[in-house]
Amino acid sequence: MDNKLRIDYLSNHIDYKVVQHKDMYHFNTDTCLLGEFINIKKNDTVLDVGTNNGALLVYIIKKGGIATGIEINAKALEICKLTLKENNINATLIDGDFTSYNFKSKFDCIVSNPPYFTFKDKQTNKNENKNIARHENSLTIESLCKALKQNLKENGVIYLIYKANRINELEKELNNNSLYINELQYVYSKVKPNPKSVLVKASFNNNGKIMQDNKYI
């Protein structure tokens, strides 16, 4: 194996392996929180948007989903292939742009840990591979929500993790595309008063009620 590659394990699952490259984006707590938050039925068709090294695909397949991963960064997709091989699992992988790709059919579930830092944020990284994963260079909140609407089945469900202080922006763009938040789970650090991120479940179902909970890490 390339000396810049290593195998890591997903939180609480010592048998869930992820291949990671030293110079590319690594999965983090957000990835694991979203992976646990996803609730799918066996044989649901599930799309992972921005699949990167395939960490969320492992969760999806282990939960019984039929997984497809789309990734705009071809280098990341090569790492994803190694992750699938290490876990002896299969998924359809697409080298493409979620906002313009023409899928053959819609999905029961769409999952994403999208880039949620804006161009104004100071966290811009000199590493372009990490920039693609973290900043809205190629996937803005507006284009994400529009594509979610286009590719989700009528009774489908969406699972996202997003920056907590941008939840109003996310809700607005979801609503603009006839999508509605059904469940929120704010993620707090035990040492900080404000939530860092928020887990979101959304769908076309607008029942006017939002289940809300908090999680502490």
mmCIF file with all atom_site columns, N, CA, C and O in Angstrom, residues 25-75:
data_model
loop_
_atom_site.group_PDB
_atom_site.id
_atom_site.type_symbol
_atom_site.label_atom_id
_atom_site.label_alt_id
_atom_site.label_comp_id
_atom_site.label_asym_id
_atom_site.label_entity_id
_atom_site.label_seq_id
_atom_site.pdbx_PDB_ins_code
_atom_site.Cartn_x
_atom_site.Cartn_y
_atom_site.Cartn_z
_atom_site.occupancy
_atom_site.B_iso_or_equiv
_atom_site.pdbx_formal_charge
_atom_site.auth_seq_id
_atom_site.auth_comp_id
_atom_site.auth_asym_id
_atom_site.auth_atom_id
_atom_site.pdbx_PDB_model_num
ATOM 1   N N  . TYR A 1 25 ? -8.872  14.821 2.244  1.00 0.00 ? 25 TYR A N  1
ATOM 2   C CA . TYR A 1 25 ? -9.839  14.995 3.327  1.00 0.00 ? 25 TYR A CA 1
ATOM 3   C C  . TYR A 1 25 ? -10.041 13.678 4.084  1.00 0.00 ? 25 TYR A C  1
ATOM 4   O O  . TYR A 1 25 ? -10.181 12.622 3.481  1.00 0.00 ? 25 TYR A O  1
ATOM 5   N N  . HIS A 1 26 ? -10.065 13.744 5.414  1.00 0.00 ? 26 HIS A N  1
ATOM 6   C CA . HIS A 1 26 ? -10.299 12.576 6.256  1.00 0.00 ? 26 HIS A CA 1
ATOM 7   C C  . HIS A 1 26 ? -11.693 12.643 6.870  1.00 0.00 ? 26 HIS A C  1
ATOM 8   O O  . HIS A 1 26 ? -12.225 13.722 7.126  1.00 0.00 ? 26 HIS A O  1
ATOM 9   N N  . PHE A 1 27 ? -12.281 11.489 7.115  1.00 0.00 ? 27 PHE A N  1
ATOM 10  C CA . PHE A 1 27 ? -13.572 11.497 7.809  1.00 0.00 ? 27 PHE A CA 1
ATOM 11  C C  . PHE A 1 27 ? -13.353 12.018 9.220  1.00 0.00 ? 27 PHE A C  1
ATOM 12  O O  . PHE A 1 27 ? -12.253 11.953 9.780  1.00 0.00 ? 27 PHE A O  1
ATOM 13  N N  . ASN A 1 28 ? -14.424 12.545 9.827  1.00 0.00 ? 28 ASN A N  1
ATOM 14  C CA . ASN A 1 28 ? -14.324 13.115 11.162 1.00 0.00 ? 28 ASN A CA 1
ATOM 15  C C  . ASN A 1 28 ? -15.556 12.773 11.980 1.00 0.00 ? 28 ASN A C  1
ATOM 16  O O  . ASN A 1 28 ? -16.350 11.904 11.585 1.00 0.00 ? 28 ASN A O  1
ATOM 17  N N  . THR A 1 29 ? -15.722 13.456 13.097 1.00 0.00 ? 29 THR A N  1
ATOM 18  C CA . THR A 1 29 ? -16.870 13.181 13.967 1.00 0.00 ? 29 THR A CA 1
ATOM 19  C C  . THR A 1 29 ? -18.187 13.385 13.234 1.00 0.00 ? 29 THR A C  1
ATOM 20  O O  . THR A 1 29 ? -19.143 12.618 13.421 1.00 0.00 ? 29 THR A O  1
ATOM 21  N N  . ASP A 1 30 ? -18.272 14.428 12.391 1.00 0.00 ? 30 ASP A N  1
ATOM 22  C CA . ASP A 1 30 ? -19.497 14.674 11.628 1.00 0.00 ? 30 ASP A CA 1
ATOM 23  C C  . ASP A 1 30 ? -19.872 13.464 10.785 1.00 0.00 ? 30 ASP A C  1
ATOM 24  O O  . ASP A 1 30 ? -21.043 13.079 10.697 1.00 0.00 ? 30 ASP A O  1
ATOM 25  N N  . THR A 1 31 ? -18.881 12.854 10.154 1.00 0.00 ? 31 THR A N  1
ATOM 26  C CA . THR A 1 31 ? -19.124 11.672 9.324  1.00 0.00 ? 31 THR A CA 1
ATOM 27  C C  . THR A 1 31 ? -19.752 10.559 10.142 1.00 0.00 ? 31 THR A C  1
ATOM 28  O O  . THR A 1 31 ? -20.753 9.950  9.733  1.00 0.00 ? 31 THR A O  1
ATOM 29  N N  . CYS A 1 32 ? -19.176 10.287 11.292 1.00 0.00 ? 32 CYS A N  1
ATOM 30  C CA . CYS A 1 32 ? -19.667 9.197  12.133 1.00 0.00 ? 32 CYS A CA 1
ATOM 31  C C  . CYS A 1 32 ? -21.050 9.497  12.710 1.00 0.00 ? 32 CYS A C  1
ATOM 32  O O  . CYS A 1 32 ? -21.911 8.608  12.782 1.00 0.00 ? 32 CYS A O  1
ATOM 33  N N  . LEU A 1 33 ? -21.273 10.748 13.105 1.00 0.00 ? 33 LEU A N  1
ATOM 34  C CA . LEU A 1 33 ? -22.593 11.135 13.617 1.00 0.00 ? 33 LEU A CA 1
ATOM 35  C C  . LEU A 1 33 ? -23.670 10.945 12.553 1.00 0.00 ? 33 LEU A C  1
ATOM 36  O O  . LEU A 1 33 ? -24.749 10.421 12.828 1.00 0.00 ? 33 LEU A O  1
ATOM 37  N N  . LEU A 1 34 ? -23.368 11.371 11.325 1.00 0.00 ? 34 LEU A N  1
ATOM 38  C CA . LEU A 1 34 ? -24.336 11.221 10.244 1.00 0.00 ? 34 LEU A CA 1
ATOM 39  C C  . LEU A 1 34 ? -24.556 9.749  9.909  1.00 0.00 ? 34 LEU A C  1
ATOM 40  O O  . LEU A 1 34 ? -25.689 9.319  9.694  1.00 0.00 ? 34 LEU A O  1
ATOM 41  N N  . GLY A 1 35 ? -23.472 8.974  9.903  1.00 0.00 ? 35 GLY A N  1
ATOM 42  C CA . GLY A 1 35 ? -23.602 7.550  9.617  1.00 0.00 ? 35 GLY A CA 1
ATOM 43  C C  . GLY A 1 35 ? -24.524 6.844  10.590 1.00 0.00 ? 35 GLY A C  1
ATOM 44  O O  . GLY A 1 35 ? -25.321 5.980  10.207 1.00 0.00 ? 35 GLY A O  1
ATOM 45  N N  . GLU A 1 36 ? -24.449 7.220  11.865 1.00 0.00 ? 36 GLU A N  1
ATOM 46  C CA . GLU A 1 36 ? -25.324 6.622  12.882 1.00 0.00 ? 36 GLU A CA 1
ATOM 47  C C  . GLU A 1 36 ? -26.757 7.156  12.774 1.00 0.00 ? 36 GLU A C  1
ATOM 48  O O  . GLU A 1 36 ? -27.716 6.456  13.103 1.00 0.00 ? 36 GLU A O  1
ATOM 49  N N  . PHE A 1 37 ? -26.908 8.389  12.324 1.00 0.00 ? 37 PHE A N  1
ATOM 50  C CA . PHE A 1 37 ? -28.208 9.058  12.250 1.00 0.00 ? 37 PHE A CA 1
ATOM 51  C C  . PHE A 1 37 ? -29.079 8.501  11.119 1.00 0.00 ? 37 PHE A C  1
ATOM 52  O O  . PHE A 1 37 ? -30.308 8.493  11.207 1.00 0.00 ? 37 PHE A O  1
ATOM 53  N N  . ILE A 1 38 ? -28.440 8.026  10.069 1.00 0.00 ? 38 ILE A N  1
ATOM 54  C CA . ILE A 1 38 ? -29.164 7.514  8.909  1.00 0.00 ? 38 ILE A CA 1
ATOM 55  C C  . ILE A 1 38 ? -30.036 6.330  9.302  1.00 0.00 ? 38 ILE A C  1
ATOM 56  O O  . ILE A 1 38 ? -29.593 5.389  9.954  1.00 0.00 ? 38 ILE A O  1
ATOM 57  N N  . ASN A 1 39 ? -31.294 6.371  8.873  1.00 0.00 ? 39 ASN A N  1
ATOM 58  C CA . ASN A 1 39 ? -32.235 5.273  9.132  1.00 0.00 ? 39 ASN A CA 1
ATOM 59  C C  . ASN A 1 39 ? -32.843 4.845  7.801  1.00 0.00 ? 39 ASN A C  1
ATOM 60  O O  . ASN A 1 39 ? -33.648 5.573  7.220  1.00 0.00 ? 39 ASN A O  1
ATOM 61  N N  . ILE A 1 40 ? -32.424 3.708  7.312  1.00 0.00 ? 40 ILE A N  1
ATOM 62  C CA . ILE A 1 40 ? -32.921 3.234  6.019  1.00 0.00 ? 40 ILE A CA 1
ATOM 63  C C  . ILE A 1 40 ? -33.472 1.821  6.136  1.00 0.00 ? 40 ILE A C  1
ATOM 64  O O  . ILE A 1 40 ? -33.138 1.076  7.059  1.00 0.00 ? 40 ILE A O  1
ATOM 65  N N  . LYS A 1 41 ? -34.335 1.473  5.174  1.00 0.00 ? 41 LYS A N  1
ATOM 66  C CA . LYS A 1 41 ? -34.886 0.125  5.103  1.00 0.00 ? 41 LYS A CA 1
ATOM 67  C C  . LYS A 1 41 ? -33.988 -0.731 4.222  1.00 0.00 ? 41 LYS A C  1
ATOM 68  O O  . LYS A 1 41 ? -33.285 -0.233 3.347  1.00 0.00 ? 41 LYS A O  1
ATOM 69  N N  . LYS A 1 42 ? -34.037 -2.031 4.459  1.00 0.00 ? 42 LYS A N  1
ATOM 70  C CA . LYS A 1 42 ? -33.249 -2.963 3.653  1.00 0.00 ? 42 LYS A CA 1
ATOM 71  C C  . LYS A 1 42 ? -33.616 -2.809 2.182  1.00 0.00 ? 42 LYS A C  1
ATOM 72  O O  . LYS A 1 42 ? -34.798 -2.730 1.829  1.00 0.00 ? 42 LYS A O  1
ATOM 73  N N  . ASN A 1 43 ? -32.604 -2.710 1.353  1.00 0.00 ? 43 ASN A N  1
ATOM 74  C CA . ASN A 1 43 ? -32.727 -2.583 -0.103 1.00 0.00 ? 43 ASN A CA 1
ATOM 75  C C  . ASN A 1 43 ? -33.215 -1.212 -0.571 1.00 0.00 ? 43 ASN A C  1
ATOM 76  O O  . ASN A 1 43 ? -33.553 -1.050 -1.751 1.00 0.00 ? 43 ASN A O  1
ATOM 77  N N  . ASP A 1 44 ? -33.254 -0.244 0.322  1.00 0.00 ? 44 ASP A N  1
ATOM 78  C CA . ASP A 1 44 ? -33.488 1.133  -0.124 1.00 0.00 ? 44 ASP A CA 1
ATOM 79  C C  . ASP A 1 44 ? -32.344 1.553  -1.046 1.00 0.00 ? 44 ASP A C  1
ATOM 80  O O  . ASP A 1 44 ? -31.181 1.221  -0.809 1.00 0.00 ? 44 ASP A O  1
ATOM 81  N N  . THR A 1 45 ? -32.689 2.286  -2.093 1.00 0.00 ? 45 THR A N  1
ATOM 82  C CA . THR A 1 45 ? -31.647 2.854  -2.942 1.00 0.00 ? 45 THR A CA 1
ATOM 83  C C  . THR A 1 45 ? -31.186 4.164  -2.298 1.00 0.00 ? 45 THR A C  1
ATOM 84  O O  . THR A 1 45 ? -31.983 5.058  -2.029 1.00 0.00 ? 45 THR A O  1
ATOM 85  N N  . VAL A 1 46 ? -29.887 4.262  -2.030 1.00 0.00 ? 46 VAL A N  1
ATOM 86  C CA . VAL A 1 46 ? -29.352 5.390  -1.272 1.00 0.00 ? 46 VAL A CA 1
ATOM 87  C C  . VAL A 1 46 ? -28.201 6.031  -2.045 1.00 0.00 ? 46 VAL A C  1
ATOM 88  O O  . VAL A 1 46 ? -27.263 5.348  -2.464 1.00 0.00 ? 46 VAL A O  1
ATOM 89  N N  . LEU A 1 47 ? -28.276 7.339  -2.206 1.00 0.00 ? 47 LEU A N  1
ATOM 90  C CA . LEU A 1 47 ? -27.222 8.097  -2.857 1.00 0.00 ? 47 LEU A CA 1
ATOM 91  C C  . LEU A 1 47 ? -26.422 8.867  -1.821 1.00 0.00 ? 47 LEU A C  1
ATOM 92  O O  . LEU A 1 47 ? -26.987 9.596  -1.002 1.00 0.00 ? 47 LEU A O  1
ATOM 93  N N  . ASP A 1 48 ? -25.100 8.725  -1.859 1.00 0.00 ? 48 ASP A N  1
ATOM 94  C CA . ASP A 1 48 ? -24.202 9.496  -1.002 1.00 0.00 ? 48 ASP A CA 1
ATOM 95  C C  . ASP A 1 48 ? -23.583 10.590 -1.856 1.00 0.00 ? 48 ASP A C  1
ATOM 96  O O  . ASP A 1 48 ? -22.804 10.313 -2.775 1.00 0.00 ? 48 ASP A O  1
ATOM 97  N N  . VAL A 1 49 ? -23.925 11.835 -1.553 1.00 0.00 ? 49 VAL A N  1
ATOM 98  C CA . VAL A 1 49 ? -23.439 12.983 -2.328 1.00 0.00 ? 49 VAL A CA 1
ATOM 99  C C  . VAL A 1 49 ? -22.118 13.466 -1.752 1.00 0.00 ? 49 VAL A C  1
ATOM 100 O O  . VAL A 1 49 ? -22.038 13.832 -0.580 1.00 0.00 ? 49 VAL A O  1
ATOM 101 N N  . GLY A 1 50 ? -21.073 13.491 -2.575 1.00 0.00 ? 50 GLY A N  1
ATOM 102 C CA . GLY A 1 50 ? -19.746 13.839 -2.099 1.00 0.00 ? 50 GLY A CA 1
ATOM 103 C C  . GLY A 1 50 ? -19.160 12.695 -1.310 1.00 0.00 ? 50 GLY A C  1
ATOM 104 O O  . GLY A 1 50 ? -18.721 12.855 -0.173 1.00 0.00 ? 50 GLY A O  1
ATOM 105 N N  . THR A 1 51 ? -19.137 11.532 -1.908 1.00 0.00 ? 51 THR A N  1
ATOM 106 C CA . THR A 1 51 ? -18.812 10.298 -1.180 1.00 0.00 ? 51 THR A CA 1
ATOM 107 C C  . THR A 1 51 ? -17.380 10.251 -0.659 1.00 0.00 ? 51 THR A C  1
ATOM 108 O O  . THR A 1 51 ? -17.075 9.517  0.267  1.00 0.00 ? 51 THR A O  1
ATOM 109 N N  . ASN A 1 52 ? -16.474 11.018 -1.271 1.00 0.00 ? 52 ASN A N  1
ATOM 110 C CA . ASN A 1 52 ? -15.085 11.137 -0.819 1.00 0.00 ? 52 ASN A CA 1
ATOM 111 C C  . ASN A 1 52 ? -14.441 9.761  -0.661 1.00 0.00 ? 52 ASN A C  1
ATOM 112 O O  . ASN A 1 52 ? -14.392 8.994  -1.609 1.00 0.00 ? 52 ASN A O  1
ATOM 113 N N  . ASN A 1 53 ? -13.970 9.419  0.542  1.00 0.00 ? 53 ASN A N  1
ATOM 114 C CA . ASN A 1 53 ? -13.261 8.151  0.711  1.00 0.00 ? 53 ASN A CA 1
ATOM 115 C C  . ASN A 1 53 ? -14.194 6.972  1.007  1.00 0.00 ? 53 ASN A C  1
ATOM 116 O O  . ASN A 1 53 ? -13.734 5.868  1.287  1.00 0.00 ? 53 ASN A O  1
ATOM 117 N N  . GLY A 1 54 ? -15.499 7.202  0.947  1.00 0.00 ? 54 GLY A N  1
ATOM 118 C CA . GLY A 1 54 ? -16.463 6.112  1.069  1.00 0.00 ? 54 GLY A CA 1
ATOM 119 C C  . GLY A 1 54 ? -16.910 5.769  2.468  1.00 0.00 ? 54 GLY A C  1
ATOM 120 O O  . GLY A 1 54 ? -17.595 4.766  2.673  1.00 0.00 ? 54 GLY A O  1
ATOM 121 N N  . ALA A 1 55 ? -16.581 6.596  3.463  1.00 0.00 ? 55 ALA A N  1
ATOM 122 C CA . ALA A 1 55 ? -16.943 6.283  4.849  1.00 0.00 ? 55 ALA A CA 1
ATOM 123 C C  . ALA A 1 55 ? -18.458 6.112  5.020  1.00 0.00 ? 55 ALA A C  1
ATOM 124 O O  . ALA A 1 55 ? -18.915 5.156  5.657  1.00 0.00 ? 55 ALA A O  1
ATOM 125 N N  . LEU A 1 56 ? -19.241 7.029  4.448  1.00 0.00 ? 56 LEU A N  1
ATOM 126 C CA . LEU A 1 56 ? -20.695 6.923  4.599  1.00 0.00 ? 56 LEU A CA 1
ATOM 127 C C  . LEU A 1 56 ? -21.260 5.753  3.806  1.00 0.00 ? 56 LEU A C  1
ATOM 128 O O  . LEU A 1 56 ? -22.275 5.160  4.196  1.00 0.00 ? 56 LEU A O  1
ATOM 129 N N  . LEU A 1 57 ? -20.610 5.397  2.690  1.00 0.00 ? 57 LEU A N  1
ATOM 130 C CA . LEU A 1 57 ? -21.061 4.226  1.933  1.00 0.00 ? 57 LEU A CA 1
ATOM 131 C C  . LEU A 1 57 ? -20.978 2.962  2.787  1.00 0.00 ? 57 LEU A C  1
ATOM 132 O O  . LEU A 1 57 ? -21.836 2.079  2.687  1.00 0.00 ? 57 LEU A O  1
ATOM 133 N N  . VAL A 1 58 ? -19.955 2.884  3.632  1.00 0.00 ? 58 VAL A N  1
ATOM 134 C CA . VAL A 1 58 ? -19.821 1.717  4.508  1.00 0.00 ? 58 VAL A CA 1
ATOM 135 C C  . VAL A 1 58 ? -21.024 1.625  5.446  1.00 0.00 ? 58 VAL A C  1
ATOM 136 O O  . VAL A 1 58 ? -21.646 0.567  5.590  1.00 0.00 ? 58 VAL A O  1
ATOM 137 N N  . TYR A 1 59 ? -21.374 2.749  6.086  1.00 0.00 ? 59 TYR A N  1
ATOM 138 C CA . TYR A 1 59 ? -22.562 2.762  6.953  1.00 0.00 ? 59 TYR A CA 1
ATOM 139 C C  . TYR A 1 59 ? -23.810 2.340  6.181  1.00 0.00 ? 59 TYR A C  1
ATOM 140 O O  . TYR A 1 59 ? -24.615 1.530  6.648  1.00 0.00 ? 59 TYR A O  1
ATOM 141 N N  . ILE A 1 60 ? -24.000 2.920  5.004  1.00 0.00 ? 60 ILE A N  1
ATOM 142 C CA . ILE A 1 60 ? -25.204 2.668  4.206  1.00 0.00 ? 60 ILE A CA 1
ATOM 143 C C  . ILE A 1 60 ? -25.334 1.195  3.859  1.00 0.00 ? 60 ILE A C  1
ATOM 144 O O  . ILE A 1 60 ? -26.404 0.587  4.021  1.00 0.00 ? 60 ILE A O  1
ATOM 145 N N  . ILE A 1 61 ? -24.260 0.594  3.382  1.00 0.00 ? 61 ILE A N  1
ATOM 146 C CA . ILE A 1 61 ? -24.301 -0.802 2.959  1.00 0.00 ? 61 ILE A CA 1
ATOM 147 C C  . ILE A 1 61 ? -24.463 -1.732 4.154  1.00 0.00 ? 61 ILE A C  1
ATOM 148 O O  . ILE A 1 61 ? -25.227 -2.700 4.099  1.00 0.00 ? 61 ILE A O  1
ATOM 149 N N  . LYS A 1 62 ? -23.775 -1.434 5.257  1.00 0.00 ? 62 LYS A N  1
ATOM 150 C CA . LYS A 1 62 ? -23.907 -2.255 6.456  1.00 0.00 ? 62 LYS A CA 1
ATOM 151 C C  . LYS A 1 62 ? -25.328 -2.204 7.016  1.00 0.00 ? 62 LYS A C  1
ATOM 152 O O  . LYS A 1 62 ? -25.778 -3.140 7.691  1.00 0.00 ? 62 LYS A O  1
ATOM 153 N N  . LYS A 1 63 ? -26.050 -1.104 6.734  1.00 0.00 ? 63 LYS A N  1
ATOM 154 C CA . LYS A 1 63 ? -27.443 -0.980 7.193  1.00 0.00 ? 63 LYS A CA 1
ATOM 155 C C  . LYS A 1 63 ? -28.429 -1.564 6.200  1.00 0.00 ? 63 LYS A C  1
ATOM 156 O O  . LYS A 1 63 ? -29.644 -1.481 6.415  1.00 0.00 ? 63 LYS A O  1
ATOM 157 N N  . GLY A 1 64 ? -27.924 -2.131 5.117  1.00 0.00 ? 64 GLY A N  1
ATOM 158 C CA . GLY A 1 64 ? -28.800 -2.826 4.172  1.00 0.00 ? 64 GLY A CA 1
ATOM 159 C C  . GLY A 1 64 ? -29.179 -2.044 2.938  1.00 0.00 ? 64 GLY A C  1
ATOM 160 O O  . GLY A 1 64 ? -29.983 -2.508 2.131  1.00 0.00 ? 64 GLY A O  1
ATOM 161 N N  . GLY A 1 65 ? -28.616 -0.857 2.763  1.00 0.00 ? 65 GLY A N  1
ATOM 162 C CA . GLY A 1 65 ? -28.953 -0.047 1.601  1.00 0.00 ? 65 GLY A CA 1
ATOM 163 C C  . GLY A 1 65 ? -28.217 -0.482 0.346  1.00 0.00 ? 65 GLY A C  1
ATOM 164 O O  . GLY A 1 65 ? -27.147 -1.093 0.399  1.00 0.00 ? 65 GLY A O  1
ATOM 165 N N  . ILE A 1 66 ? -28.819 -0.179 -0.800 1.00 0.00 ? 66 ILE A N  1
ATOM 166 C CA . ILE A 1 66 ? -28.160 -0.363 -2.094 1.00 0.00 ? 66 ILE A CA 1
ATOM 167 C C  . ILE A 1 66 ? -27.554 0.984  -2.448 1.00 0.00 ? 66 ILE A C  1
ATOM 168 O O  . ILE A 1 66 ? -28.267 1.946  -2.736 1.00 0.00 ? 66 ILE A O  1
ATOM 169 N N  . ALA A 1 67 ? -26.238 1.074  -2.400 1.00 0.00 ? 67 ALA A N  1
ATOM 170 C CA . ALA A 1 67 ? -25.563 2.370  -2.360 1.00 0.00 ? 67 ALA A CA 1
ATOM 171 C C  . ALA A 1 67 ? -24.992 2.808  -3.700 1.00 0.00 ? 67 ALA A C  1
ATOM 172 O O  . ALA A 1 67 ? -24.452 2.012  -4.466 1.00 0.00 ? 67 ALA A O  1
ATOM 173 N N  . THR A 1 68 ? -25.128 4.122  -3.915 1.00 0.00 ? 68 THR A N  1
ATOM 174 C CA . THR A 1 68 ? -24.461 4.804  -5.018 1.00 0.00 ? 68 THR A CA 1
ATOM 175 C C  . THR A 1 68 ? -23.727 6.002  -4.432 1.00 0.00 ? 68 THR A C  1
ATOM 176 O O  . THR A 1 68 ? -24.287 6.734  -3.616 1.00 0.00 ? 68 THR A O  1
ATOM 177 N N  . GLY A 1 69 ? -22.493 6.193  -4.836 1.00 0.00 ? 69 GLY A N  1
ATOM 178 C CA . GLY A 1 69 ? -21.738 7.354  -4.381 1.00 0.00 ? 69 GLY A CA 1
ATOM 179 C C  . GLY A 1 69 ? -21.342 8.215  -5.557 1.00 0.00 ? 69 GLY A C  1
ATOM 180 O O  . GLY A 1 69 ? -20.876 7.697  -6.578 1.00 0.00 ? 69 GLY A O  1
ATOM 181 N N  . ILE A 1 70 ? -21.563 9.522  -5.459 1.00 0.00 ? 70 ILE A N  1
ATOM 182 C CA . ILE A 1 70 ? -21.127 10.442 -6.500 1.00 0.00 ? 70 ILE A CA 1
ATOM 183 C C  . ILE A 1 70 ? -20.095 11.394 -5.913 1.00 0.00 ? 70 ILE A C  1
ATOM 184 O O  . ILE A 1 70 ? -20.256 11.894 -4.803 1.00 0.00 ? 70 ILE A O  1
ATOM 185 N N  . GLU A 1 71 ? -19.025 11.617 -6.673 1.00 0.00 ? 71 GLU A N  1
ATOM 186 C CA . GLU A 1 71 ? -17.914 12.423 -6.184 1.00 0.00 ? 71 GLU A CA 1
ATOM 187 C C  . GLU A 1 71 ? -17.297 13.193 -7.350 1.00 0.00 ? 71 GLU A C  1
ATOM 188 O O  . GLU A 1 71 ? -17.011 12.625 -8.402 1.00 0.00 ? 71 GLU A O  1
ATOM 189 N N  . ILE A 1 72 ? -17.106 14.501 -7.155 1.00 0.00 ? 72 ILE A N  1
ATOM 190 C CA . ILE A 1 72 ? -16.568 15.360 -8.208 1.00 0.00 ? 72 ILE A CA 1
ATOM 191 C C  . ILE A 1 72 ? -15.039 15.295 -8.289 1.00 0.00 ? 72 ILE A C  1
ATOM 192 O O  . ILE A 1 72 ? -14.444 15.671 -9.297 1.00 0.00 ? 72 ILE A O  1
ATOM 193 N N  . ASN A 1 73 ? -14.419 14.791 -7.222 1.00 0.00 ? 73 ASN A N  1
ATOM 194 C CA . ASN A 1 73 ? -12.964 14.697 -7.156 1.00 0.00 ? 73 ASN A CA 1
ATOM 195 C C  . ASN A 1 73 ? -12.530 13.276 -7.505 1.00 0.00 ? 73 ASN A C  1
ATOM 196 O O  . ASN A 1 73 ? -12.698 12.345 -6.716 1.00 0.00 ? 73 ASN A O  1
ATOM 197 N N  . ALA A 1 74 ? -11.965 13.099 -8.694 1.00 0.00 ? 74 ALA A N  1
ATOM 198 C CA . ALA A 1 74 ? -11.591 11.768 -9.174 1.00 0.00 ? 74 ALA A CA 1
ATOM 199 C C  . ALA A 1 74 ? -10.555 11.096 -8.270 1.00 0.00 ? 74 ALA A C  1
ATOM 200 O O  . ALA A 1 74 ? -10.573 9.871  -8.090 1.00 0.00 ? 74 ALA A O  1
ATOM 201 N N  . LYS A 1 75 ? -9.663  11.875 -7.677 1.00 0.00 ? 75 LYS A N  1
ATOM 202 C CA . LYS A 1 75 ? -8.646  11.315 -6.775 1.00 0.00 ? 75 LYS A CA 1
ATOM 203 C C  . LYS A 1 75 ? -9.304  10.696 -5.542 1.00 0.00 ? 75 LYS A C  1
ATOM 204 O O  . LYS A 1 75 ? -8.914  9.626  -5.079 1.00 0.00 ? 75 LYS A O  1
#
